[in-house]
Short mmCIF file of N, CA, C and O in Angstrom, two decimals:
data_model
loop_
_atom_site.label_atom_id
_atom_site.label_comp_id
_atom_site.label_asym_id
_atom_site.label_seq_id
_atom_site.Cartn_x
_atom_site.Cartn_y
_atom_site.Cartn_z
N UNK A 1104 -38.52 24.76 34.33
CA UNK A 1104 -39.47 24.24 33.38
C UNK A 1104 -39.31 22.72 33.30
O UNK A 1104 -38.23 22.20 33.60
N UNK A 1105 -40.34 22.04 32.90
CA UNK A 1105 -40.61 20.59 33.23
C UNK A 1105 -40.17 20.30 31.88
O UNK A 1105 -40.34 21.33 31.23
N UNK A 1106 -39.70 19.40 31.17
CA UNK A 1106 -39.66 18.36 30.27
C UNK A 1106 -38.27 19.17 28.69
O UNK A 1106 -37.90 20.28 28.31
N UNK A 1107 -38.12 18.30 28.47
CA UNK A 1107 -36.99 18.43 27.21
C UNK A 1107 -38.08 19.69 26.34
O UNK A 1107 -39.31 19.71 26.35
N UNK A 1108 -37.23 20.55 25.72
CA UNK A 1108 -37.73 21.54 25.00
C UNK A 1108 -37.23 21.97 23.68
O UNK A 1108 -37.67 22.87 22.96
N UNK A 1109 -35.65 20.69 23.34
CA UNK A 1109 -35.36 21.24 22.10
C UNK A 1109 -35.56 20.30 21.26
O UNK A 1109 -35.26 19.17 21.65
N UNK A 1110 -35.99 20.43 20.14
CA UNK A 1110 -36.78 19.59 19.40
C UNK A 1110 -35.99 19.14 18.53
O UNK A 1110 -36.41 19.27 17.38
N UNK A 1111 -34.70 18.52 18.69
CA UNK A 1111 -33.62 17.58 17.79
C UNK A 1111 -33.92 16.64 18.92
O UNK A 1111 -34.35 15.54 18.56
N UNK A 1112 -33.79 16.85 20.33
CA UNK A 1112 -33.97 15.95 21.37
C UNK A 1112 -35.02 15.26 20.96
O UNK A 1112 -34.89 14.12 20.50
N UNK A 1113 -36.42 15.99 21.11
CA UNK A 1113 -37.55 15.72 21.48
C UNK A 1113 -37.38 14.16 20.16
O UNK A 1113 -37.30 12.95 20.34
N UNK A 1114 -37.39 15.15 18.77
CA UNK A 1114 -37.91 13.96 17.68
C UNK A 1114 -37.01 12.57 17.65
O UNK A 1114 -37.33 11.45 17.25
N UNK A 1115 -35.29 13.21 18.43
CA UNK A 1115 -34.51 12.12 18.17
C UNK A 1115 -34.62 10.94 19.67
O UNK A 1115 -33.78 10.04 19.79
N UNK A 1116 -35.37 11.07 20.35
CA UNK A 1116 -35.50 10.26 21.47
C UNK A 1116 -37.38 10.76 21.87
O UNK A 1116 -37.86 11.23 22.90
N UNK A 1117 -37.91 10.45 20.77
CA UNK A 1117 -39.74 10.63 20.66
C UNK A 1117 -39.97 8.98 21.04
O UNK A 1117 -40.80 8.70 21.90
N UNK A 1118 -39.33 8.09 20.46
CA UNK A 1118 -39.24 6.66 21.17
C UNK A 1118 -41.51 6.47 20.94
O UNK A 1118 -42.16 6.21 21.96
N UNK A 1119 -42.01 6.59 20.02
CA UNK A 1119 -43.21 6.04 19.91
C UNK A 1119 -43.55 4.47 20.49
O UNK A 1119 -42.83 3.52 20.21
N UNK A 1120 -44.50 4.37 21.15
CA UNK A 1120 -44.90 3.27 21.01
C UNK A 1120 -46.94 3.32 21.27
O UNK A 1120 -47.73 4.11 21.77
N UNK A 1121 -47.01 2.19 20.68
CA UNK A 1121 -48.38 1.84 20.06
C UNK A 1121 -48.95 1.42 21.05
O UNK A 1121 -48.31 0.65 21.75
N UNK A 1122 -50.42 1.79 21.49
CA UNK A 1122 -51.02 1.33 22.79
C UNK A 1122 -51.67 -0.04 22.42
O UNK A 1122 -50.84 -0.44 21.61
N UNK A 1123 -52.30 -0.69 22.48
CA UNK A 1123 -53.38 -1.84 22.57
C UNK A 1123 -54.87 -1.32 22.63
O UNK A 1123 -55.44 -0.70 23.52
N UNK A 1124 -55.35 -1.79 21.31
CA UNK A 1124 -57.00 -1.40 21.34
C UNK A 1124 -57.22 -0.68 20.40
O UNK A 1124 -56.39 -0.51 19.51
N UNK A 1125 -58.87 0.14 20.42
CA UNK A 1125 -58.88 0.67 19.73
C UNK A 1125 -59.51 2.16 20.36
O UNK A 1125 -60.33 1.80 21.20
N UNK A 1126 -59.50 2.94 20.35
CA UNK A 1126 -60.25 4.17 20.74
C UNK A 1126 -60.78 5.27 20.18
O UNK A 1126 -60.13 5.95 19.38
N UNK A 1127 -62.11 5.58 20.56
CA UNK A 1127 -63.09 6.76 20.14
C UNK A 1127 -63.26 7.99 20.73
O UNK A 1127 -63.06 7.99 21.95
N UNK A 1128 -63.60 9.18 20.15
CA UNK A 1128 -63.82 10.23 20.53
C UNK A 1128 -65.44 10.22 20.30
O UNK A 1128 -66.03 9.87 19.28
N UNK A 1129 -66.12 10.77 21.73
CA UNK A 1129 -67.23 10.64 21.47
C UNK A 1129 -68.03 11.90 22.15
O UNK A 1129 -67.31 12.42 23.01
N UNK A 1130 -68.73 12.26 22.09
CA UNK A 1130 -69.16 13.47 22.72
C UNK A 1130 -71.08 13.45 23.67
O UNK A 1130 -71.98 12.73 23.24
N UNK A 1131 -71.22 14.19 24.64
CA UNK A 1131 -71.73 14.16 25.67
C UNK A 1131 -72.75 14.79 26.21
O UNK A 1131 -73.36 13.73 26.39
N UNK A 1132 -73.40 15.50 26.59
CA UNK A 1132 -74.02 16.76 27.17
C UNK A 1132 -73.50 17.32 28.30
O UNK A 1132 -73.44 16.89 29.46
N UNK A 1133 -73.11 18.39 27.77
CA UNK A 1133 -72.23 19.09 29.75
C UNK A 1133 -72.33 18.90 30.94
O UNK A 1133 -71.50 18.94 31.85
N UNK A 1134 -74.08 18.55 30.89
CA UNK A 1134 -74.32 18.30 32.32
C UNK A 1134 -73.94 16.88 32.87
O UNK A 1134 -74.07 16.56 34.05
N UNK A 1135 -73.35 15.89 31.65
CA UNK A 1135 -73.08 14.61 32.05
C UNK A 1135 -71.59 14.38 32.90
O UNK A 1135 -70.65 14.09 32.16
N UNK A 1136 -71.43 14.44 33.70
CA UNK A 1136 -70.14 13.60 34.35
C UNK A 1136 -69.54 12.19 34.15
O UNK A 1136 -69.95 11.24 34.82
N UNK A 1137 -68.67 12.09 33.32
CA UNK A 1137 -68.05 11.06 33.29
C UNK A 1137 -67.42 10.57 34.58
O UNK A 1137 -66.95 11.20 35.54
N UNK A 1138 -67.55 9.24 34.33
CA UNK A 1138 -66.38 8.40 35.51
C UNK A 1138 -64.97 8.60 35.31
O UNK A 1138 -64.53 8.26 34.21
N UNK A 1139 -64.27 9.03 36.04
CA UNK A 1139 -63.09 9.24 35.11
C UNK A 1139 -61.92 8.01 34.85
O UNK A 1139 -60.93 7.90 34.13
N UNK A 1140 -62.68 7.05 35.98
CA UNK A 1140 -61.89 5.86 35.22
C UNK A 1140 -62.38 5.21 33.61
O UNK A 1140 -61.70 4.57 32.81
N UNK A 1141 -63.49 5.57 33.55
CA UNK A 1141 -63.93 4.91 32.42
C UNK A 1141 -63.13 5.51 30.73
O UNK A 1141 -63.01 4.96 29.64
N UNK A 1142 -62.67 7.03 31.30
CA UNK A 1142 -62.14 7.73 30.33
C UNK A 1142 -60.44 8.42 30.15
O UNK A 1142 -59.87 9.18 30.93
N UNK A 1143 -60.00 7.93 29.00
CA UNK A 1143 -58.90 8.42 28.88
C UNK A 1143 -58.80 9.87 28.70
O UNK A 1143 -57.82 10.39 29.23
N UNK A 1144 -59.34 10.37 28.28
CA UNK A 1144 -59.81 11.49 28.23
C UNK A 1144 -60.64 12.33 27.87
O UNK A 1144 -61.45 12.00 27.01
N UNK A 1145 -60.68 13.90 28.53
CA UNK A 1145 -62.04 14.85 28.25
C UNK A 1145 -61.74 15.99 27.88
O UNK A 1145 -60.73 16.57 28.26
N UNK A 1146 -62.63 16.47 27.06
CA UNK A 1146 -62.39 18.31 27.16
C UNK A 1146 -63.67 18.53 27.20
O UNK A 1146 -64.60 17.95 26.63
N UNK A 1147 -63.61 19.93 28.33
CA UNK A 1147 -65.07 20.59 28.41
C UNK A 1147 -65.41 21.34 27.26
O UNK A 1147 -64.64 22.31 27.24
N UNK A 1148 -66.50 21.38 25.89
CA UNK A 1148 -66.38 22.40 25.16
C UNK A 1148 -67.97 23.28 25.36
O UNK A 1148 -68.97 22.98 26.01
N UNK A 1149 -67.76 24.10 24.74
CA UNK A 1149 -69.63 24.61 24.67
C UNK A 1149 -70.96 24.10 24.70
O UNK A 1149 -72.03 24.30 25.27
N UNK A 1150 -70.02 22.77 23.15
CA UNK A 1150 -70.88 21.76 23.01
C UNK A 1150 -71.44 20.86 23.52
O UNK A 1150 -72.58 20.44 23.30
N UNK A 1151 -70.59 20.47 24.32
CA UNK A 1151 -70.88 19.35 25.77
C UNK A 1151 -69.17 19.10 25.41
O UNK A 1151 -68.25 19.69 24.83
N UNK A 1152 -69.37 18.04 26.04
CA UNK A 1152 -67.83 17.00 26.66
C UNK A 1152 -67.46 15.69 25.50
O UNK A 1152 -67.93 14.58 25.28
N UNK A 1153 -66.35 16.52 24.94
CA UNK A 1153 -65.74 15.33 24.32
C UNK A 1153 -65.08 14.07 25.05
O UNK A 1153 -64.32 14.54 25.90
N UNK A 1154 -65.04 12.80 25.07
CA UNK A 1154 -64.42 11.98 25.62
C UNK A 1154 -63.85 11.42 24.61
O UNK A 1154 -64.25 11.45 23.44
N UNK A 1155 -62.51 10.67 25.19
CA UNK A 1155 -61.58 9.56 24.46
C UNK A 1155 -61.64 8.41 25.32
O UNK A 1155 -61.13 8.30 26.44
N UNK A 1156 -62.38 7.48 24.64
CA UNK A 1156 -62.37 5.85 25.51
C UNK A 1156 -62.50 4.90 24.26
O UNK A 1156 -62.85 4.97 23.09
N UNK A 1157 -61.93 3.79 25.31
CA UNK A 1157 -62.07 2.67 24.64
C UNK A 1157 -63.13 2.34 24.02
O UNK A 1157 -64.15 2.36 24.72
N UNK A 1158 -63.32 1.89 22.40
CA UNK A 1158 -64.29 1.51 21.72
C UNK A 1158 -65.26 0.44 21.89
O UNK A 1158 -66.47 0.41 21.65
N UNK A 1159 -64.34 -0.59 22.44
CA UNK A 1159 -65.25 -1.18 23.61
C UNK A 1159 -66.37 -0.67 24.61
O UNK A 1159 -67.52 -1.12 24.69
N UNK A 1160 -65.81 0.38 25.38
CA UNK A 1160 -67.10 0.92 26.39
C UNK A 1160 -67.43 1.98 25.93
O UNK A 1160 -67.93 2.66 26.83
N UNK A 1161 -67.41 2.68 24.66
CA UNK A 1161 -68.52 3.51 24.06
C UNK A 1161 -69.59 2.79 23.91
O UNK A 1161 -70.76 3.01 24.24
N UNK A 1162 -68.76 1.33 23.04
CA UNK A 1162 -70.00 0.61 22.48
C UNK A 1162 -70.86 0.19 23.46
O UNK A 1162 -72.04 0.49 23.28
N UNK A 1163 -70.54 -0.54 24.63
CA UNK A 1163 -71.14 -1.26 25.47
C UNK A 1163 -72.68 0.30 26.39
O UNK A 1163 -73.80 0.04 26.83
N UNK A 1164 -72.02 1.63 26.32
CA UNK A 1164 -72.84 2.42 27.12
C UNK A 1164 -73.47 3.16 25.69
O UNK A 1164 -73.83 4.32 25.89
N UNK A 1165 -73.61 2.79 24.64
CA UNK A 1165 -74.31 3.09 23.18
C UNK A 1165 -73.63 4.04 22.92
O UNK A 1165 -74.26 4.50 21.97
N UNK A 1166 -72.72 4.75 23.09
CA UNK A 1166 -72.31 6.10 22.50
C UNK A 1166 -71.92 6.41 21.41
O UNK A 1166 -71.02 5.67 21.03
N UNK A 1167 -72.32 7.51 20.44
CA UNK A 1167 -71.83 7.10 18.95
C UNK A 1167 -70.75 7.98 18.75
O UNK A 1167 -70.77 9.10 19.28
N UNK A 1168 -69.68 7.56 17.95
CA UNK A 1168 -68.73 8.00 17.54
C UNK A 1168 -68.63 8.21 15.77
O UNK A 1168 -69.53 7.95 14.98
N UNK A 1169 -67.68 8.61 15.53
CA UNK A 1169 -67.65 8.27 13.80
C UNK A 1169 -65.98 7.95 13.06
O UNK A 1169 -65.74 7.73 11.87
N UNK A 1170 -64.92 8.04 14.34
CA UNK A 1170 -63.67 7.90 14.43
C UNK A 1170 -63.20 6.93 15.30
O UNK A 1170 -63.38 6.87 16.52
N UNK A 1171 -62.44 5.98 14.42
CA UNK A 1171 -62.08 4.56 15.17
C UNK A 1171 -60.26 5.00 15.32
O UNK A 1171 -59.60 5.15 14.29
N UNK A 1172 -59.81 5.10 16.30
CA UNK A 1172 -58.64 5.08 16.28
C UNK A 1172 -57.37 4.62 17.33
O UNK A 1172 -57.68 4.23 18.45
N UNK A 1173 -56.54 4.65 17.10
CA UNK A 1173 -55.09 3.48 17.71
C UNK A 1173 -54.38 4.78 18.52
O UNK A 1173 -54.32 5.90 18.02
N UNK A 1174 -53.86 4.45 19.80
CA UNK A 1174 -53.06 5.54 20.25
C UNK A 1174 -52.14 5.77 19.82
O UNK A 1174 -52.48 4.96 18.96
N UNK A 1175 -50.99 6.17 19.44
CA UNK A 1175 -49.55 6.15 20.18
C UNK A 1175 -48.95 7.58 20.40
O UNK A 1175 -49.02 8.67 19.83
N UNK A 1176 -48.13 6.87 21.89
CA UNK A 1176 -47.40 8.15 22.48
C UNK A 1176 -46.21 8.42 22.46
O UNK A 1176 -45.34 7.61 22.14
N UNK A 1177 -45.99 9.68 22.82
CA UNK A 1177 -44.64 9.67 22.49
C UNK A 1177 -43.80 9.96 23.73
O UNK A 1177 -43.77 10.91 24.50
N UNK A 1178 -43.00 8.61 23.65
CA UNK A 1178 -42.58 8.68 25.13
C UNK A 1178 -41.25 9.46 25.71
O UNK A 1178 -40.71 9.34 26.81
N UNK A 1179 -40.88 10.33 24.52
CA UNK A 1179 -39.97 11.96 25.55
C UNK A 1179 -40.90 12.68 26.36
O UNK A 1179 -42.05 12.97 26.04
N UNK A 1180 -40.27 12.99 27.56
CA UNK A 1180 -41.42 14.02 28.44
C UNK A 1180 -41.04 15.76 27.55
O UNK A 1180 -40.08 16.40 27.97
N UNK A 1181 -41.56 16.11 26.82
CA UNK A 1181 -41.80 17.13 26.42
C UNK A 1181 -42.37 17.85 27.14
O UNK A 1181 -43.25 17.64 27.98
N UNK A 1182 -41.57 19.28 26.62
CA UNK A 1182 -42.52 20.23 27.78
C UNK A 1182 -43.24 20.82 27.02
O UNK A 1182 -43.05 21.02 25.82
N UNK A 1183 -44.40 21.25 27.86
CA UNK A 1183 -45.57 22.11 27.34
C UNK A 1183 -45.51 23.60 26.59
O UNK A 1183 -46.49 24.24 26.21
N UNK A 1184 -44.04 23.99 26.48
CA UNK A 1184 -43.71 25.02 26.10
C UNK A 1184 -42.76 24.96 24.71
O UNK A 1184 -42.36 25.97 24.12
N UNK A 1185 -42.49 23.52 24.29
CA UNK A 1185 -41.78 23.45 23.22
C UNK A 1185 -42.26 23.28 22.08
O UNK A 1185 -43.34 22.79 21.77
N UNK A 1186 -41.05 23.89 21.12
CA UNK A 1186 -41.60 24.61 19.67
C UNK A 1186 -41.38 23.78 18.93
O UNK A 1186 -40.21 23.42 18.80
N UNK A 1187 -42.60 23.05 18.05
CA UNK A 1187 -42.04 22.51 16.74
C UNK A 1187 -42.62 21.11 16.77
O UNK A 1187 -43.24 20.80 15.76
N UNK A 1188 -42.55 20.25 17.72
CA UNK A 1188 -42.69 18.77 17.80
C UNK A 1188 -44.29 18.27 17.21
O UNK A 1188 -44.48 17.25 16.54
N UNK A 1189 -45.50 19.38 17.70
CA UNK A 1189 -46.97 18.81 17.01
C UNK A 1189 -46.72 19.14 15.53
O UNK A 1189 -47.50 18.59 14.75
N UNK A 1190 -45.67 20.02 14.95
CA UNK A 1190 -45.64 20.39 13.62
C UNK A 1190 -44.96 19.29 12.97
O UNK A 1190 -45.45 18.62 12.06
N UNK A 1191 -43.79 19.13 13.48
CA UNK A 1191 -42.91 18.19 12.85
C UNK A 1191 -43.40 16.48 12.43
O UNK A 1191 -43.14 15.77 11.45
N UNK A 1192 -44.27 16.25 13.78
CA UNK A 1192 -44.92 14.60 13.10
C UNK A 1192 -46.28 15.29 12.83
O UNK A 1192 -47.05 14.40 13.19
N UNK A 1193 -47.11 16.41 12.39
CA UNK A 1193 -48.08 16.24 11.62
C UNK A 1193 -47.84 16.06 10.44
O UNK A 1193 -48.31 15.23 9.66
N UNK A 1194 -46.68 17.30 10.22
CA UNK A 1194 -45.78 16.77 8.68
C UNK A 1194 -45.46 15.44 8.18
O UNK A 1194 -45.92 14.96 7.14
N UNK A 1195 -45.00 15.10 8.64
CA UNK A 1195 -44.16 13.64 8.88
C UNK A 1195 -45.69 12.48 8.53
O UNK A 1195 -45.68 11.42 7.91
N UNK A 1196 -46.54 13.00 9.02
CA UNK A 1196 -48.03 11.71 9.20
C UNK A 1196 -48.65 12.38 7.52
O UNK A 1196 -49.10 11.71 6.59
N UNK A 1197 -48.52 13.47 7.55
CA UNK A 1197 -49.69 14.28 6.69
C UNK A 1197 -48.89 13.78 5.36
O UNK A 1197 -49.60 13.46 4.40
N UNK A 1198 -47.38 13.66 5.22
CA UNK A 1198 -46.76 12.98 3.77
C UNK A 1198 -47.19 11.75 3.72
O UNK A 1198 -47.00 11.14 2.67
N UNK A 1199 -47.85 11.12 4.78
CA UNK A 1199 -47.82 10.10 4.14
C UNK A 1199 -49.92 9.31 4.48
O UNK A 1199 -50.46 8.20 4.57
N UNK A 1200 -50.22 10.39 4.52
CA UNK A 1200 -51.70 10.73 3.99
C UNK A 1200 -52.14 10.10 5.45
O UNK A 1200 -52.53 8.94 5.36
N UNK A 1201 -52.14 10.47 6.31
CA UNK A 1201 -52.50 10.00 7.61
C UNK A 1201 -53.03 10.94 8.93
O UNK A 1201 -52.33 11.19 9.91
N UNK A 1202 -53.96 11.25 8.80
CA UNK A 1202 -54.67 12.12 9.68
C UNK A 1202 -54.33 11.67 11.11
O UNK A 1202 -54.05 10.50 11.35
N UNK A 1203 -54.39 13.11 12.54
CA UNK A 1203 -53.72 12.71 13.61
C UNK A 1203 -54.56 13.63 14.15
O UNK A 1203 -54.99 14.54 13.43
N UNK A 1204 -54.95 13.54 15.59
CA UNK A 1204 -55.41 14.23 16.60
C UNK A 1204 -54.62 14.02 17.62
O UNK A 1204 -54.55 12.89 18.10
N UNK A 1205 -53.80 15.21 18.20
CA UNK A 1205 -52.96 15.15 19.31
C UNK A 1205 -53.18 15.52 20.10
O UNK A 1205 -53.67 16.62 19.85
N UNK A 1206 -53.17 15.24 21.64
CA UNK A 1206 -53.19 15.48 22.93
C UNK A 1206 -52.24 15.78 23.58
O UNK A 1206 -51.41 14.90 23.76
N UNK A 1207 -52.04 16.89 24.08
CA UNK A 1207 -50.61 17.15 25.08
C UNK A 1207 -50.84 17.17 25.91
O UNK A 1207 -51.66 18.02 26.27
N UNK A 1208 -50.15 15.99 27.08
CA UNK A 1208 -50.62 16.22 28.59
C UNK A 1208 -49.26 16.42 29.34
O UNK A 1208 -48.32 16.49 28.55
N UNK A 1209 -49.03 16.50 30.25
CA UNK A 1209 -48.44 17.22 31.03
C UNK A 1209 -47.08 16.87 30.67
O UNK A 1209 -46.29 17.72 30.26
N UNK A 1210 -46.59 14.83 30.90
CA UNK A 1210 -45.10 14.50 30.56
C UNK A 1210 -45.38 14.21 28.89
O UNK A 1210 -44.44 14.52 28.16
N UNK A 1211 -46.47 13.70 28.29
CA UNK A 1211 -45.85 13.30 26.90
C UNK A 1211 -47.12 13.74 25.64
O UNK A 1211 -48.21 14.14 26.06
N UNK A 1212 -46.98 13.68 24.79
CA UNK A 1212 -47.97 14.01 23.47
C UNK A 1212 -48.37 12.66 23.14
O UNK A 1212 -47.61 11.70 23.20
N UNK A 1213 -49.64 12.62 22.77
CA UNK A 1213 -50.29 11.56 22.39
C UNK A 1213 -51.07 11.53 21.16
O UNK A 1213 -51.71 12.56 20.96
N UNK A 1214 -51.13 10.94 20.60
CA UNK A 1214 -51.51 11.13 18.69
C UNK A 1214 -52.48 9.74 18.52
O UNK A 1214 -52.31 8.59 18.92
N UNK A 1215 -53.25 10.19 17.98
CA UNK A 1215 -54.78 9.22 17.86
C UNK A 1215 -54.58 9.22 16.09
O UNK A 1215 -54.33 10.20 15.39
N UNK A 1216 -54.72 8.24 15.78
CA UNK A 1216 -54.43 8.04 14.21
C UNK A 1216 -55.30 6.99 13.49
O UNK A 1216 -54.90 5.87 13.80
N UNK A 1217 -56.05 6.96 12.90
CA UNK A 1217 -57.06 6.36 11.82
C UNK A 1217 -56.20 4.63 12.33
O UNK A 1217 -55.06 4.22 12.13
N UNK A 1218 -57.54 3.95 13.13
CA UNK A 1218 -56.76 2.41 13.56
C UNK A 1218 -56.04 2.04 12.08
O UNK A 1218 -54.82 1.88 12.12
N UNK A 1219 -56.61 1.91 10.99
CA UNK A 1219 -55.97 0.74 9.60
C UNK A 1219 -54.68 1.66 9.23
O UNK A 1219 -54.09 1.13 8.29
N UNK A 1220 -53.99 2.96 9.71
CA UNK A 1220 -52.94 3.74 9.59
C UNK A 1220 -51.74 3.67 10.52
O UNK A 1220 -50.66 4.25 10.42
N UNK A 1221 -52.35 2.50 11.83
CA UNK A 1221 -51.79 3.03 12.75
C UNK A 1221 -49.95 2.35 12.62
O UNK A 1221 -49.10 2.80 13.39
N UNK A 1222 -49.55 1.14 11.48
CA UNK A 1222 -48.36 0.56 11.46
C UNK A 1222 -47.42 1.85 10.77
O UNK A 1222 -46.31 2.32 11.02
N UNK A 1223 -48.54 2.16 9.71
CA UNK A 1223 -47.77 2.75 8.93
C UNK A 1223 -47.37 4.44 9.18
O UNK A 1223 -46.67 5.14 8.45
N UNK A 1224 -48.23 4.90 10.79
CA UNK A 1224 -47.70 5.72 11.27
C UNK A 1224 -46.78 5.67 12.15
O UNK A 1224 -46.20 6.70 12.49
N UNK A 1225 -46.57 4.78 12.53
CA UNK A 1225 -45.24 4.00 13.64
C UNK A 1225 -43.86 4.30 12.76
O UNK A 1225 -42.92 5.05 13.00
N UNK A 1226 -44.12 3.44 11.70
CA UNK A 1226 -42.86 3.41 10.75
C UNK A 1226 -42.33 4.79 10.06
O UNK A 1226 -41.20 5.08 9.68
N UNK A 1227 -43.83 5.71 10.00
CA UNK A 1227 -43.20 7.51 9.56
C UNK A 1227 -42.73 7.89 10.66
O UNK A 1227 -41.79 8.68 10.53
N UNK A 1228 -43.04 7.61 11.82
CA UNK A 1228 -42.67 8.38 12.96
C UNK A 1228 -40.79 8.36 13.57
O UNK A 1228 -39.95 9.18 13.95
N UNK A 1229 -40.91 6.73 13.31
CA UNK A 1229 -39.58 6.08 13.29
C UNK A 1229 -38.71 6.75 12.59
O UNK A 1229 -37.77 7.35 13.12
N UNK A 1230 -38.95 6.72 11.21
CA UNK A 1230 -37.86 7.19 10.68
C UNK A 1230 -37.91 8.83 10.93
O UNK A 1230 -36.74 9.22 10.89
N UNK A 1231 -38.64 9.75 11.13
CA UNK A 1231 -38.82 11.03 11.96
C UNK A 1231 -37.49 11.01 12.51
O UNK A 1231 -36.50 11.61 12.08
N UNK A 1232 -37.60 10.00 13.87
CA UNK A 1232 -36.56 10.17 14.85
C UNK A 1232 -35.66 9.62 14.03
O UNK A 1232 -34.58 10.21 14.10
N UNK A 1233 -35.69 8.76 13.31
CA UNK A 1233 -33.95 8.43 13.06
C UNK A 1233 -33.33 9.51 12.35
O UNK A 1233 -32.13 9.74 12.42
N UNK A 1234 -34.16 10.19 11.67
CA UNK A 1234 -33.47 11.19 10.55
C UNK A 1234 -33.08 12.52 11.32
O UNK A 1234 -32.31 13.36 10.85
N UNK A 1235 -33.76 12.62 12.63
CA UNK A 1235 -33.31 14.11 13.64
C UNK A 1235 -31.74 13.89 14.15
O UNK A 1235 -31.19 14.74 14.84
#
């Protein structure tokens, strides 16, 4: 199995850091194909295709969004099979009134957080790991 799985590890070496920018979730019609450089990411749903891109090139190709938000990842390679870690910093974000949309990709979890939240989710996250 690929990546750390016990979650004293995971939270005590989660090592966050904050991307640059700002980014939107924006959504598509199925039949549209994204570039996939243009996008950090996609999910296929019923509805059409959610994307995550820079707020910059939503704006620039008109796309509307209604969520402005800051990355950060978490840079333990977690594995896709471990228990506890999306619970532990939703907790951790949700005390301190801060909504999160997480992405798990293959080496690390990625958490999209309200941009004007995004210091003060750094600093819950921080102390997360220091306290594991």
């Amino acid at each position: 199995m690929s990546g750390e799985t016990s979650l004293k590890v995971l939270l005590s070496s989660m090592s966050p850091v904050l991307h640059e920018g700002e980014y939107v979730f924006c959504t598509v019609d199925a039949g549209h194909e994204p570039d996939l450089k243009e996008v950090l990411c996609f999910f296929r749903e019923a509805e059409g295709l959610t994307l995550i891109m820079r707020k910059s090139l939503a704006d620039a190709k008109g796309l509307v969004y209604t969520f402005v938000a800051s990355w950060i990842t978490l840079t333990v390679h977690s594995s896709l099979a471990a228990v506890g870690l999306t619970a532990a910093v939703a907790k951790a974000l949700a005390e301190q009134h801060i909504s999160c949309n997480v992405v798990a990709a293959f080496y690390h979890d990625h958490l999209f957080v309200p941009v004007q939240d995004a210091e003060k989710a750094m600093l819950a996250l921080q102390a997360l790991s220091a306290a594991a």
